PDB file of C-alpha atoms in Angstrom:
ATOM      1  CA  ASN A  16      24.206   4.934   5.103  1.00 69.00           C
ATOM      2  CA  THR A  17      23.026   3.191   1.918  1.00 74.00           C
ATOM      3  CA  GLY A  18      23.584   5.963  -0.602  1.00 83.00           C
ATOM      4  CA  LEU A  19      19.824   6.043  -1.315  1.00 87.00           C
ATOM      5  CA  GLU A  20      18.907   8.692   1.252  1.00 92.00           C
ATOM      6  CA  ASP A  21      18.584  11.523  -1.299  1.00 93.00           C
ATOM      7  CA  ASP A  22      16.497   9.330  -3.635  1.00 91.00           C
ATOM      8  CA  ILE A  23      14.194   8.363  -0.773  1.00 92.00           C
ATOM      9  CA  ALA A  24      13.909  11.944   0.537  1.00 93.00           C
ATOM     10  CA  ASN A  25      13.027  13.255  -2.938  1.00 92.00           C
ATOM     11  CA  SER A  26      10.499  10.530  -3.729  1.00 91.00           C
ATOM     12  CA  ASN A  27       6.746  10.526  -3.274  1.00 89.00           C
ATOM     13  CA  VAL A  28       6.990   7.129  -1.569  1.00 90.00           C
ATOM     14  CA  LYS A  29       5.113   6.883   1.734  1.00 89.00           C
ATOM     15  CA  TYR A  30       6.780   3.660   2.993  1.00 88.00           C
ATOM     16  CA  TRP A  31      10.198   2.270   2.088  1.00 88.00           C
ATOM     17  CA  MET A  32      10.577  -1.289   3.358  1.00 86.00           C
ATOM     18  CA  TYR A  33      13.712  -3.343   3.213  1.00 84.00           C
ATOM     19  CA  GLY A  34      15.088  -6.550   4.620  1.00 79.00           C
ATOM     20  CA  HIS A  35      17.668  -9.290   4.589  1.00 78.00           C
ATOM     21  CA  ASN A  36      19.607  -7.850   7.458  1.00 77.00           C
ATOM     22  CA  HIS A  37      19.656  -8.891  11.101  1.00 77.00           C
ATOM     23  CA  TRP A  38      18.104  -5.931  12.899  1.00 79.00           C
ATOM     24  CA  SER A  39      14.772  -4.117  12.871  1.00 86.00           C
ATOM     25  CA  ALA A  40      14.498  -0.354  12.516  1.00 85.00           C
ATOM     26  CA  LYS A  41      11.974   2.373  11.744  1.00 89.00           C
ATOM     27  CA  HIS A  42      12.874   5.967  10.968  1.00 90.00           C
ATOM     28  CA  GLU A  43      11.929   8.833   8.670  1.00 95.00           C
ATOM     29  CA  ILE A  44      13.760  10.219   5.651  1.00 94.00           C
ATOM     30  CA  GLY A  45      11.891  13.297   4.458  1.00 94.00           C
ATOM     31  CA  ASP A  46       8.202  12.310   4.367  1.00 94.00           C
ATOM     32  CA  THR A  47       8.995   8.608   3.913  1.00 94.00           C
ATOM     33  CA  SER A  48       8.793   6.010   6.707  1.00 92.00           C
ATOM     34  CA  VAL A  49      11.745   3.644   6.295  1.00 92.00           C
ATOM     35  CA  ILE A  50      10.977   0.265   7.865  1.00 90.00           C
ATOM     36  CA  SER A  51      12.818  -3.000   8.430  1.00 87.00           C
ATOM     37  CA  ASN A  52      11.076  -5.625  10.598  1.00 83.00           C
ATOM     38  CA  GLN A  53      13.299  -8.687  10.801  1.00 81.00           C
ATOM     39  CA  GLN A  54      12.314 -11.884  12.550  1.00 78.00           C
ATOM     40  CA  GLY A  55      15.804 -13.339  12.346  1.00 74.00           C
ATOM     41  CA  TYR A  56      16.694 -16.789  13.602  1.00 73.00           C
ATOM     42  CA  GLY A  57      14.552 -16.430  16.746  1.00 64.00           C
ATOM     43  CA  TYR A  58      16.181 -19.291  18.609  1.00 67.00           C
ATOM     44  CA  TYR A  59      19.543 -17.498  18.955  1.00 69.00           C
ATOM     45  CA  GLU A  60      19.206 -14.027  17.480  1.00 71.00           C
ATOM     46  CA  GLU A  61      17.290 -11.028  18.838  1.00 74.00           C
ATOM     47  CA  CYS A  62      16.306  -8.627  16.044  1.00 77.00           C
ATOM     48  CA  ALA A  63      13.583  -6.571  17.812  1.00 80.00           C
ATOM     49  CA  TYR A  64      10.942  -8.094  15.519  1.00 80.00           C
ATOM     50  CA  ASP A  65       7.490  -6.520  16.012  1.00 83.00           C
ATOM     51  CA  GLU A  66       4.786  -9.096  15.244  1.00 80.00           C
ATOM     52  CA  HIS A  67       2.163  -6.328  15.438  1.00 85.00           C
ATOM     53  CA  LEU A  68       3.778  -4.174  12.734  1.00 82.00           C
ATOM     54  CA  ILE A  69       1.472  -4.764   9.771  1.00 75.00           C
ATOM     55  CA  ILE A  70       1.239  -2.514   6.722  1.00 76.00           C
ATOM     56  CA  GLU A  71      -1.565  -3.204   4.282  1.00 74.00           C
ATOM     57  CA  VAL A  72      -0.859  -2.112   0.726  1.00 73.00           C
ATOM     58  CA  TRP A  73      -3.820  -1.236  -1.507  1.00 75.00           C
ATOM     59  CA  GLY A  74      -4.005   0.122  -5.039  1.00 72.00           C
ATOM     60  CA  THR A  75      -1.890  -0.230  -8.122  1.00 68.00           C
ATOM     61  CA  LEU A  76       1.567  -1.717  -7.804  1.00 67.00           C
ATOM     62  CA  LYS A  77       4.220   0.551  -9.248  1.00 66.00           C
ATOM     63  CA  ILE A  78       7.819  -0.559  -9.562  1.00 65.00           C
ATOM     64  CA  PHE A  79      10.540   2.084  -9.578  1.00 62.00           C
ATOM     65  CA  THR A  80      14.156   1.585 -10.462  1.00 63.00           C
ATOM     66  CA  TRP A  81      17.125   3.912 -10.137  1.00 61.00           C
ATOM     67  CA  HIS A  82      20.007   3.932 -12.589  1.00 55.00           C
TER      68      HIS A  82
END
């Protein structure tokens, strides 16, 4: 639980990607796909990294912040 679940669920964001952790995950919050695809330190850490998980982003970059 990050405390952002309500913000994500109420957003119009299609994909929410995050990182800097040591596990990979994909789940849905509302209509948003929440994705973490971590490679980790492959020589001693298994993070379930999916080398085929590619998301191409097209269009205008919009940056949102929460206060």
